[in-house]
PDB file of C-alpha atoms in Angstrom:
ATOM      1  CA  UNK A   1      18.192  -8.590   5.150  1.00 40.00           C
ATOM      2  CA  UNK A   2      14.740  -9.936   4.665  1.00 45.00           C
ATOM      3  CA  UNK A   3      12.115  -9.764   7.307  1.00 52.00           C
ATOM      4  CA  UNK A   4       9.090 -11.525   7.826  1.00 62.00           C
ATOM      5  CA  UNK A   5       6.001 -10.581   9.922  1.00 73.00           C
ATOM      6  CA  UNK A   6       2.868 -11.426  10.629  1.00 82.00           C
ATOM      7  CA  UNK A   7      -0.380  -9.368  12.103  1.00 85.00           C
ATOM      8  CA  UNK A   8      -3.627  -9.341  13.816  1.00 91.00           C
ATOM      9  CA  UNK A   9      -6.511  -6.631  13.188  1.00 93.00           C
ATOM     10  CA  UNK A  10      -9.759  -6.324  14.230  1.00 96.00           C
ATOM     11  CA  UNK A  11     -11.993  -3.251  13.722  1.00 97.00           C
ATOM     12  CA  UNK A  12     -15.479  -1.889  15.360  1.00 97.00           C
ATOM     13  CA  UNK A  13     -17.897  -0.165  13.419  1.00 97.00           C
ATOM     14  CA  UNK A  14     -20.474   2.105  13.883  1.00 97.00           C
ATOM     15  CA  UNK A  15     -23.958   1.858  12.232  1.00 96.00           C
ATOM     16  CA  UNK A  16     -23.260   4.181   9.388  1.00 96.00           C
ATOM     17  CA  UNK A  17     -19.847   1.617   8.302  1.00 97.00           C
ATOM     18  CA  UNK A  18     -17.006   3.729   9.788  1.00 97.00           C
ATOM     19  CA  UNK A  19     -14.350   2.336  12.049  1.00 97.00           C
ATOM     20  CA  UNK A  20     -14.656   3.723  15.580  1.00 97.00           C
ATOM     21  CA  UNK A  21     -11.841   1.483  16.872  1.00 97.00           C
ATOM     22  CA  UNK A  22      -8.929  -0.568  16.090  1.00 95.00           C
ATOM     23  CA  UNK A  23      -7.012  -2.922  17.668  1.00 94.00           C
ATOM     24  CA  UNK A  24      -4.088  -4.425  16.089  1.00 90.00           C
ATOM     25  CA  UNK A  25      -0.773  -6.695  17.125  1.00 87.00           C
ATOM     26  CA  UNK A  26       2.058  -7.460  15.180  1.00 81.00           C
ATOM     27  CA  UNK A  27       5.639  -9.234  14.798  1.00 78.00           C
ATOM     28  CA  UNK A  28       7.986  -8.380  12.369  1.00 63.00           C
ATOM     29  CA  UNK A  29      11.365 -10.238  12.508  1.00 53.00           C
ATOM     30  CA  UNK A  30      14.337 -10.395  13.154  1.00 46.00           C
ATOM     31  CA  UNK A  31      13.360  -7.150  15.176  1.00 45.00           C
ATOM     32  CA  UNK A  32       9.946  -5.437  16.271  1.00 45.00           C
ATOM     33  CA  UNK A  33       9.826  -1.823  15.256  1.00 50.00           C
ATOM     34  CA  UNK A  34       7.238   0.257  17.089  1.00 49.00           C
ATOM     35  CA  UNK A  35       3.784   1.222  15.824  1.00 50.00           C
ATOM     36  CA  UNK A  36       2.658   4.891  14.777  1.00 59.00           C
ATOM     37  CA  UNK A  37      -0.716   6.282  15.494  1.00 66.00           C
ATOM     38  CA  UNK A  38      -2.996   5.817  12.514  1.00 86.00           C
ATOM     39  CA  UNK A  39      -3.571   8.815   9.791  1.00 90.00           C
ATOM     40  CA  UNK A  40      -7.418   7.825   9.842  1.00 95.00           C
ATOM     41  CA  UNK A  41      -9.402   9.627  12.512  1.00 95.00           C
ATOM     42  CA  UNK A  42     -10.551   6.441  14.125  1.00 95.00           C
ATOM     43  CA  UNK A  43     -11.137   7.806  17.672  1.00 94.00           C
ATOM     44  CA  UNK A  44     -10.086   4.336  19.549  1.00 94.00           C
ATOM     45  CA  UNK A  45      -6.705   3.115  18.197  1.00 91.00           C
ATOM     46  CA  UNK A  46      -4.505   0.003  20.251  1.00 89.00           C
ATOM     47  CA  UNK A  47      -1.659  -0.776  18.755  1.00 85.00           C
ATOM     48  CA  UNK A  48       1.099  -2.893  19.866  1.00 80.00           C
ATOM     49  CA  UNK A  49       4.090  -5.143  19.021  1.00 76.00           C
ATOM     50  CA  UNK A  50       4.872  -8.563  19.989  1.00 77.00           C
ATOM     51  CA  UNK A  51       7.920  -9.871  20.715  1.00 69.00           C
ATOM     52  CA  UNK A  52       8.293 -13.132  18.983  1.00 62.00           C
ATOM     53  CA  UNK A  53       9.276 -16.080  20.790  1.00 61.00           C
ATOM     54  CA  UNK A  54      13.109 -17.249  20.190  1.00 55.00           C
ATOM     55  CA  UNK A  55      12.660 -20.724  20.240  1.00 54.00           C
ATOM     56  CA  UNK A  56       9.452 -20.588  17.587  1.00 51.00           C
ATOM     57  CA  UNK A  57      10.084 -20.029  13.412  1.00 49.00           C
ATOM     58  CA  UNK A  58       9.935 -17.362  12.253  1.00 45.00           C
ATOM     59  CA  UNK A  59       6.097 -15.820  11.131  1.00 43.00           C
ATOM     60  CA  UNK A  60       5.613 -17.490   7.305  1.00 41.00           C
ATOM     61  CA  UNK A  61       4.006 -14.645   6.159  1.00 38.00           C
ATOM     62  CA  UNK A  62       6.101 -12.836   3.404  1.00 38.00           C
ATOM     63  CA  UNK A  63       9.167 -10.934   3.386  1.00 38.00           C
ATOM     64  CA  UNK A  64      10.462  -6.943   2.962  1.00 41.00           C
ATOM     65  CA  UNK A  65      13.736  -5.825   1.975  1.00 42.00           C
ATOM     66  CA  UNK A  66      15.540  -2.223   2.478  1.00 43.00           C
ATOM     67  CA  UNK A  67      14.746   0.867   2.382  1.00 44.00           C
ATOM     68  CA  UNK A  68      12.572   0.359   4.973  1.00 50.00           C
ATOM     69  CA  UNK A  69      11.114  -3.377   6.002  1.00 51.00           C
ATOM     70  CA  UNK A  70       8.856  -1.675   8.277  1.00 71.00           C
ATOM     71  CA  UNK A  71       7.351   0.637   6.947  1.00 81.00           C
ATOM     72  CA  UNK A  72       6.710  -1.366   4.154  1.00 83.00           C
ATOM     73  CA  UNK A  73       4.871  -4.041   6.377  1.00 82.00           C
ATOM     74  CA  UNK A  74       2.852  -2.054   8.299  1.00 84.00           C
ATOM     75  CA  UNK A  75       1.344   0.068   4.698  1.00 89.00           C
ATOM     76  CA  UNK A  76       0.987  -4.090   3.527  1.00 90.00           C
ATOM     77  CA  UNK A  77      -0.933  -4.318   6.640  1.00 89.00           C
ATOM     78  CA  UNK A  78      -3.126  -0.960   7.336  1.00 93.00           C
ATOM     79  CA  UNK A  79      -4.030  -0.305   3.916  1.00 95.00           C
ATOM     80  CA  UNK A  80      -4.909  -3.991   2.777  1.00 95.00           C
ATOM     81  CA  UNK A  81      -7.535  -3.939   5.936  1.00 95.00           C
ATOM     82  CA  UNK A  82      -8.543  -0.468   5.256  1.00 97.00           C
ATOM     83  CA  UNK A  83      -9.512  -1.515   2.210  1.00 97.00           C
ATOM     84  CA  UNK A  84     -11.676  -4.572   3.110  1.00 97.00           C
ATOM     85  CA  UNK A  85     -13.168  -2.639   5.622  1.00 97.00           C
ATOM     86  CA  UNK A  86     -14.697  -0.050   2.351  1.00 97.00           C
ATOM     87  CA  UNK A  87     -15.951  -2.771   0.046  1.00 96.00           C
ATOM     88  CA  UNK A  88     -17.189  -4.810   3.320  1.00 96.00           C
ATOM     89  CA  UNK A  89     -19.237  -1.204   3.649  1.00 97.00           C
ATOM     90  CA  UNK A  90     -20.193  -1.033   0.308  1.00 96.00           C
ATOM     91  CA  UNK A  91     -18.013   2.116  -0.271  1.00 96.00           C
ATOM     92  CA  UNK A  92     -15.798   3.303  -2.490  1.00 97.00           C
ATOM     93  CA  UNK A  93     -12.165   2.922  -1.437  1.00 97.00           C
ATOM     94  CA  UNK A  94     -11.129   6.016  -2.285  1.00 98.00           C
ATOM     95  CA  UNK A  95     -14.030   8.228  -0.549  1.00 97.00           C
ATOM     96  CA  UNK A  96     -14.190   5.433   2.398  1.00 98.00           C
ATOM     97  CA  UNK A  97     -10.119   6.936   3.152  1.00 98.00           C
ATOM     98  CA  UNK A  98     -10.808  10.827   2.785  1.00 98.00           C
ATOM     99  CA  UNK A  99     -14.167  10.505   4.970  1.00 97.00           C
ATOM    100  CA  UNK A 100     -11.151   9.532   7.747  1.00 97.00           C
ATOM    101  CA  UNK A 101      -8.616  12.566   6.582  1.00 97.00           C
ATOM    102  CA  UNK A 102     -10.763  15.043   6.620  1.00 94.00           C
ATOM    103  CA  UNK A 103      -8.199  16.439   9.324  1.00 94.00           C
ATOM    104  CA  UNK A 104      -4.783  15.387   7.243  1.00 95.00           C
ATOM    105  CA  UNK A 105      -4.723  18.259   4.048  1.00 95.00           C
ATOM    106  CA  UNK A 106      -1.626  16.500   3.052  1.00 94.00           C
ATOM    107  CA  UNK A 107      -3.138  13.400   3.158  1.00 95.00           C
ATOM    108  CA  UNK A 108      -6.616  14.365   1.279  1.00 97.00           C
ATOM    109  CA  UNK A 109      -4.193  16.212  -1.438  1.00 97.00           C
ATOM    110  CA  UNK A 110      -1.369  13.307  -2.106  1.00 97.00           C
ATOM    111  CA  UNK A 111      -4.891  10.754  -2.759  1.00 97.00           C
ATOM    112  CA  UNK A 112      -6.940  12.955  -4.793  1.00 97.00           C
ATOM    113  CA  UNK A 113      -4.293  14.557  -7.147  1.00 97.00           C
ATOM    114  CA  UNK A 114      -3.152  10.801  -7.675  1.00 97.00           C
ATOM    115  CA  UNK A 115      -6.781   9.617  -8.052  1.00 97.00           C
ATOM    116  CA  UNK A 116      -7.563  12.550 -10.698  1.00 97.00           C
ATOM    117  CA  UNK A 117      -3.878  11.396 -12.210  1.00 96.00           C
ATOM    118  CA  UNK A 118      -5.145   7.899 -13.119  1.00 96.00           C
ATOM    119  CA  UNK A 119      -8.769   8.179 -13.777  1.00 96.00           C
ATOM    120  CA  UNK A 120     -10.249   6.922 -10.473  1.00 96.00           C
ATOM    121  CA  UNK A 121     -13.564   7.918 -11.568  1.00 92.00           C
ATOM    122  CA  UNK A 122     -13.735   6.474 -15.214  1.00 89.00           C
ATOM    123  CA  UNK A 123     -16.120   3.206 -15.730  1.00 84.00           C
ATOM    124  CA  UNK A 124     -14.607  -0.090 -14.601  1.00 85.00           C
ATOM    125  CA  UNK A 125     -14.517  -3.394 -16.927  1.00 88.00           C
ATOM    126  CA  UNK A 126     -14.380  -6.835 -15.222  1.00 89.00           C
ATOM    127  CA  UNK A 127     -10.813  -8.197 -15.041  1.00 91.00           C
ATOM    128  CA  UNK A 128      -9.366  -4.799 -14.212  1.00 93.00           C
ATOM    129  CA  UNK A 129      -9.161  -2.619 -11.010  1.00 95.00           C
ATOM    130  CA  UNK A 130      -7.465   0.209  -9.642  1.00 97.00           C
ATOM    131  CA  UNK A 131      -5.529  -0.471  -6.749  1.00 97.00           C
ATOM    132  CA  UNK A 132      -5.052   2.625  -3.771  1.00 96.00           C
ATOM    133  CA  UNK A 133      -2.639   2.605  -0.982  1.00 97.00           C
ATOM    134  CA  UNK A 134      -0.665   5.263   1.293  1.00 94.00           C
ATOM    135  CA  UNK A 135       1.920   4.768   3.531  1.00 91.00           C
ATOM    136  CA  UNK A 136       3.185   7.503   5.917  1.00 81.00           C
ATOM    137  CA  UNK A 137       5.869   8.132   8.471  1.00 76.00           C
ATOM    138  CA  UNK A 138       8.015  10.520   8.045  1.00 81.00           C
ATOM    139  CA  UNK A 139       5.797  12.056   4.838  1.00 89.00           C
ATOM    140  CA  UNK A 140       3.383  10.791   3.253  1.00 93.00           C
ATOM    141  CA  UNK A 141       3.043   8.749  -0.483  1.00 95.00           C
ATOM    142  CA  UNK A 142       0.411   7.514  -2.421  1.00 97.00           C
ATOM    143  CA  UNK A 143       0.032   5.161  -4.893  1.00 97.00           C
ATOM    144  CA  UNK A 144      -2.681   4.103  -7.064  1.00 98.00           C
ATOM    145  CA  UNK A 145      -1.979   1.312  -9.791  1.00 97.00           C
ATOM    146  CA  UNK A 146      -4.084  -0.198 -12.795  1.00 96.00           C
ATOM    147  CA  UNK A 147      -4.425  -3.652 -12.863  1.00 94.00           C
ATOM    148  CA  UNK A 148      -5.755  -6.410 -15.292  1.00 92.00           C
ATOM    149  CA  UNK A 149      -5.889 -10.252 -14.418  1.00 87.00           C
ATOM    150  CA  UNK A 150      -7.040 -13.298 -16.789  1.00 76.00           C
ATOM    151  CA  UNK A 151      -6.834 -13.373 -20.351  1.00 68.00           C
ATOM    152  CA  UNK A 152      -3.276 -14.736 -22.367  1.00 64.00           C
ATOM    153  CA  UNK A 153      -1.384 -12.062 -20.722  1.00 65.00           C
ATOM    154  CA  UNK A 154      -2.582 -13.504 -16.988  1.00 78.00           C
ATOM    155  CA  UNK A 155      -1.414 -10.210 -14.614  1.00 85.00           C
ATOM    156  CA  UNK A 156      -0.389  -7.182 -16.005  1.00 89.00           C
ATOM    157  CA  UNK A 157       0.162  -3.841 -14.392  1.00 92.00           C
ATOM    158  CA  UNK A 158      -0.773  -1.107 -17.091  1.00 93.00           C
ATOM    159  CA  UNK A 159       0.172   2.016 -15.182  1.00 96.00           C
ATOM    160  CA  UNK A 160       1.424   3.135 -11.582  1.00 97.00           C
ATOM    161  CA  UNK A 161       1.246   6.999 -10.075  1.00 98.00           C
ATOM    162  CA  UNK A 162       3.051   7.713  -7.692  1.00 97.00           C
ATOM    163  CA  UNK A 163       1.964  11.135  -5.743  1.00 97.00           C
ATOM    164  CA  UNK A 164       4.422  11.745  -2.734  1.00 96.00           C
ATOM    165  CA  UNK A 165       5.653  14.070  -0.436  1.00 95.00           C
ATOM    166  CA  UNK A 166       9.236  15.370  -0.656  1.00 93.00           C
ATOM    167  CA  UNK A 167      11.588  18.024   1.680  1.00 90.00           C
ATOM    168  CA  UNK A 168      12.541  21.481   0.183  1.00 90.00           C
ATOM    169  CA  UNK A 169      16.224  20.462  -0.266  1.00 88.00           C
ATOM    170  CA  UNK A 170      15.198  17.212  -2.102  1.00 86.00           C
ATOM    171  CA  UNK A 171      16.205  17.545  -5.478  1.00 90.00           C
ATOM    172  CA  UNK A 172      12.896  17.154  -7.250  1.00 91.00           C
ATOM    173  CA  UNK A 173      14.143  15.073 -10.454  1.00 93.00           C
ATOM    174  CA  UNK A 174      16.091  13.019  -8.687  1.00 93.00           C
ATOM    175  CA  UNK A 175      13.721  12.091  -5.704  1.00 92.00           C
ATOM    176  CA  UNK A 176      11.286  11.367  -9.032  1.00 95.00           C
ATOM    177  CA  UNK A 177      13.957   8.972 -10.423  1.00 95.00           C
ATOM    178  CA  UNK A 178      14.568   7.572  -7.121  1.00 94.00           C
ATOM    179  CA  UNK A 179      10.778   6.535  -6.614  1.00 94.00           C
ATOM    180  CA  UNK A 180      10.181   5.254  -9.956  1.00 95.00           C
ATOM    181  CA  UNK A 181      12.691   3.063  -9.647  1.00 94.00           C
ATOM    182  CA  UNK A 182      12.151   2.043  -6.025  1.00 92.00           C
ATOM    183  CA  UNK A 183       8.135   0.951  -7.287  1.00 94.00           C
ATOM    184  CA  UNK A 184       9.885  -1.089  -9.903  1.00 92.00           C
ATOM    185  CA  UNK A 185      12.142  -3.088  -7.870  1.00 90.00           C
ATOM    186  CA  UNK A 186       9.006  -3.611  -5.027  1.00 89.00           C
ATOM    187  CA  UNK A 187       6.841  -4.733  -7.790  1.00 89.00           C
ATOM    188  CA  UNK A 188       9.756  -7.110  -9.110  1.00 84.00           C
ATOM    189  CA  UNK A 189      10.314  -9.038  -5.583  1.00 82.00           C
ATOM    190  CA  UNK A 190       5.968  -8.706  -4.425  1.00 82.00           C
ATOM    191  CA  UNK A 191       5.586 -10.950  -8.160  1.00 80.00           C
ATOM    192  CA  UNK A 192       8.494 -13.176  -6.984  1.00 74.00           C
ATOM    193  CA  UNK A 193       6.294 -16.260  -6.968  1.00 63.00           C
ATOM    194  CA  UNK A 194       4.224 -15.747 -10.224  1.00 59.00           C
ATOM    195  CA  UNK A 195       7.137 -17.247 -12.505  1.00 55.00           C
ATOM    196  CA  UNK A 196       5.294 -16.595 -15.889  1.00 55.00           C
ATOM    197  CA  UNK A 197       5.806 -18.813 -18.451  1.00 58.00           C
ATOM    198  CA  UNK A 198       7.459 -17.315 -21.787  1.00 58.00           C
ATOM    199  CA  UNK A 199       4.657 -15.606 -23.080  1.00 55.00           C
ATOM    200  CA  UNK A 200       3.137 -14.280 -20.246  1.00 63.00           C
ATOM    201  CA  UNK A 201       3.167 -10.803 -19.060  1.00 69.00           C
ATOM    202  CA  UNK A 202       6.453  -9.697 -16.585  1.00 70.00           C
ATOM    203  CA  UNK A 203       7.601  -6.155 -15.554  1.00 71.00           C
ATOM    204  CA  UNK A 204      10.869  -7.250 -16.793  1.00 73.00           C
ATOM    205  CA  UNK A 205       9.709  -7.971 -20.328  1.00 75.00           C
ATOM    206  CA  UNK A 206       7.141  -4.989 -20.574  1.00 79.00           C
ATOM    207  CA  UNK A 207       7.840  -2.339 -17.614  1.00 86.00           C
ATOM    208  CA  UNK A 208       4.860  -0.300 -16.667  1.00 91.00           C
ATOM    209  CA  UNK A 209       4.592   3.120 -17.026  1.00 94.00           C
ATOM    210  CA  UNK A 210       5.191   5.290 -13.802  1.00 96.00           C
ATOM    211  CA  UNK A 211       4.078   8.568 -12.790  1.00 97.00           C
ATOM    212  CA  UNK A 212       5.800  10.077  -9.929  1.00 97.00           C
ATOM    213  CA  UNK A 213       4.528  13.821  -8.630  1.00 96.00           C
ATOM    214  CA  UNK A 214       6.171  15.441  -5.895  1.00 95.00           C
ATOM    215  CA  UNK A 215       4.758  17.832  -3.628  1.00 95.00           C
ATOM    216  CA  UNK A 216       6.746  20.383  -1.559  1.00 92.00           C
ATOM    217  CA  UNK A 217       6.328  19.300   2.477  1.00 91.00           C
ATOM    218  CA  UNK A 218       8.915  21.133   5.804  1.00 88.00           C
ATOM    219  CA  UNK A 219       8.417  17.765   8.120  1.00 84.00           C
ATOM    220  CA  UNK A 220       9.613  15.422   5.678  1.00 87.00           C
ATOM    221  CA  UNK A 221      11.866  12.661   7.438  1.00 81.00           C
ATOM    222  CA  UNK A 222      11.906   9.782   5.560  1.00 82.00           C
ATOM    223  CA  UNK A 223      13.006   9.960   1.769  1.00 84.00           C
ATOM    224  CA  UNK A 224      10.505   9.549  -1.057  1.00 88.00           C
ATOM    225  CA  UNK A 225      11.929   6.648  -2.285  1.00 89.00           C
ATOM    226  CA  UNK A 226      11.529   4.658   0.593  1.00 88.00           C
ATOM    227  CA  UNK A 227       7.619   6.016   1.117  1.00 89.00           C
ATOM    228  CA  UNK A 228       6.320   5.077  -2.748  1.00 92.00           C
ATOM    229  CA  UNK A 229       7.965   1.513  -2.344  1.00 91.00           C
ATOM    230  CA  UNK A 230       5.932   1.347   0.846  1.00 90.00           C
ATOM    231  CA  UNK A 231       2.886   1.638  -0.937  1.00 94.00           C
ATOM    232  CA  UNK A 232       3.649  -0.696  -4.007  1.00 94.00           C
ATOM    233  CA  UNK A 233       2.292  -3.870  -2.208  1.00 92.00           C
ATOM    234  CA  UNK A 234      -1.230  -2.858  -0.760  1.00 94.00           C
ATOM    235  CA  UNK A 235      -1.950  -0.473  -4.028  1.00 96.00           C
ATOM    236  CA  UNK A 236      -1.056  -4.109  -6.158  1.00 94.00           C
ATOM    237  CA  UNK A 237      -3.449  -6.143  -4.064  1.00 93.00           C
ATOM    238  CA  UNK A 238      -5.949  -4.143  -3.510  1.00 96.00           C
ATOM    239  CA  UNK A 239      -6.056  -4.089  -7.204  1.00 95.00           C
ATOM    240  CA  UNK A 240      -5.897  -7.393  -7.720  1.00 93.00           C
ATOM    241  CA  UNK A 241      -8.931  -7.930  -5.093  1.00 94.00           C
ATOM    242  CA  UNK A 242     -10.894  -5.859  -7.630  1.00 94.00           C
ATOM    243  CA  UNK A 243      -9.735  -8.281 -10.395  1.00 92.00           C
ATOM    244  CA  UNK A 244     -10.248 -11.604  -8.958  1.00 90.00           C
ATOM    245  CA  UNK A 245     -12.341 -11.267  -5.959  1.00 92.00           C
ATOM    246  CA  UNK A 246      -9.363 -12.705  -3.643  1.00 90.00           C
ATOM    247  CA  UNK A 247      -7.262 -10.962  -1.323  1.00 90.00           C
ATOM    248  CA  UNK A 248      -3.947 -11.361  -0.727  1.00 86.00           C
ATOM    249  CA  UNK A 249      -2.958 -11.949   2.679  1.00 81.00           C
ATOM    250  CA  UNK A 250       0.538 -13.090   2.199  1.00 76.00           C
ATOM    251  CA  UNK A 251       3.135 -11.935  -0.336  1.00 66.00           C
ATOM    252  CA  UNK A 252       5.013 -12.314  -2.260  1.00 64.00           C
ATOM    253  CA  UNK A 253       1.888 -12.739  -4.354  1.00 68.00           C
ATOM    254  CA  UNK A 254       1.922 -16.034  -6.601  1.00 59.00           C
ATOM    255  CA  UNK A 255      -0.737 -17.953  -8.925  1.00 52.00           C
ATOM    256  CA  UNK A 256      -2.403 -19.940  -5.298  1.00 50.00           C
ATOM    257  CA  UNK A 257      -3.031 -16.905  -3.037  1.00 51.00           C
TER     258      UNK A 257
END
C-alpha cells in the first residue's frame, strides 16, 4: 500500500551553527508509526506523531511503498533537513553529520568509507552534486549518489554507493543483490513524475551503476535491503539541491518542484 505523510521541523542553533535542539511532528498515513531518537548528538530532541484527523484528506505530500514506508519517510524527512541545516551553516554536508556522530563508530564508518567510495572530496563542476543520506533503525545504511541536472540529457544519476550494515547470518552476496536492486526500484517510483521525453535520460534506458559494501554488525534488525532504499530519496535530493539550487520538499520528484 502507499502511504503519504507530511512533517514539521524546526531546529535551534547555537552560535558556532550546530543544532542544540529539535522539535519535530509528523503524520504518516494510513497509520502513524512511532519516532526513534535521533543518531545526531543533538542534546534536546521532541519528537512526536500526530494522529491525523479521519474526516480530513489525506497529507498531499508524496508517497512510500514496502519494505518499509516508514522508515523511508522519516530518512526523506531527517536527512533532507539535516542537510539544509549544513549549507544554511556554510558547512560541508558530510563533516556537518560526523561533527554529530562522533559517539556512533558505526555511523562515522558506513559515511566515510562511502564518501572515500565516491570521491566526496574531488572538485565539484556546476550542474553536478553529490547527494548524502543515512537512514537507521534497526542498522544503519548510507548512501551517497552523483548527480547531474541541465544539459540534453536533463537528470541523470551517474553512480550510487551504497555502504550498509548487515547481520552475521546475512548472506553477504545476496544482501548486496538485494540492495542494489531495492535503490533501483526507489529511484524508479521517487522519478515517477519526471516522464522524460524519448531522448532524455531514464534509469530504465541507462541504469546507473551501484556500489553496495556491506559491513559485518550483531544488532542488525532490519534487513539491508530495506535500509539502502531508505536512503535513496534524501541522498537524490540532496543532490539535486546541489544541482539546481531547489529543494525538494515533496516527492515523487518531477520537472515543477
Amino acid at each position: 500500500p502507499e502511504s503519504s505523510g507530511a512533517t514539521d521541523l524546526h531546529a535551534l542553533l547555537d552560535t558556532d551553527g550546530w543544532p542544540v535542539a529539535w522539535w519535530q511532528r509528523f503524520v504518516l498515513g494510513p497509520s502513524s508509526w512511532p519516532a526513534w531518537a535521533l543518531p545526531y548528538a543533538i542534546e534536546h530532541q521532541s519528537m512526536h506523531a500526530l494522529e491525523a484527523d479521519p474526516g480530513t484528506s489525506a497529507p498531499k505530500t508524496g508517497f512510500s511503498r514496502p519494505q518499509a514506508p516508514h522508515l523511508k519517510q522519516h530518512a526523506f524527512y531527517i536527512e533532507s533537513f539535516m542537510d539544509e541545516l549544513a549549507h544554511a551553516t556554510g558547512r560541508d554536508p558530510l563533516a556537518y553529520r560526523l561533527g554529530l556522530l562522533e559517539a556512533r563508530p558505526v555511523h562515522t564508518r558506513l559515511l566515510q568509507h562511502a564518501a572515500q567510495r565516491i570521491g566526496w572530496s574531488r572538485s565539484r563542476v556546476p550542474g553536478r552534486g553529490l547527494g548524502l543520506a543515512l537512514a537507521g533503525a534497526g542498522g544503519v545504511a548510507v548512501q551517497v549518489m552523483d548527480v547531474s541536472a541541465g544539459g540534453a540529457d536533463g537528470l541523470r544519476i551517474h553512480r550510487v554507493v551504497v555502504a550498509v550494515t548487515c547481520a552475521p547470518s546475512e548472506d553477504r552476496v545476496t544482501a548486496q543483490a538485494m540492495a542494489a536492486a531495492s535503490v533501483r526500484a526507489s529511484l524508479k517510483v521517487a522519478l515517477e513524475g519526471l516522464r522524460p521525453g524519448p531522448s532524455a535520460w531514464h534509469p530504465d534506458r541507462d541504469p546507473p551503476e551501484i556500489v553496495v559494501d556491506c559491513f559485518e554488525q550483531e544488532d542488525v534488525v532490519t534487513p539491508a535491503p530495506e535500509r539502502a532504499a531508505a536512503a535513496t530519496l534524501p541522498a537524490l535530493c540532496n543532490a539535486l539541491f546541489l544541482c539546481t539550487g531547489q529543494r525538494v520538499r515533496e516527492w515523487p520528484v518531477s520537472a515543477g518542484r
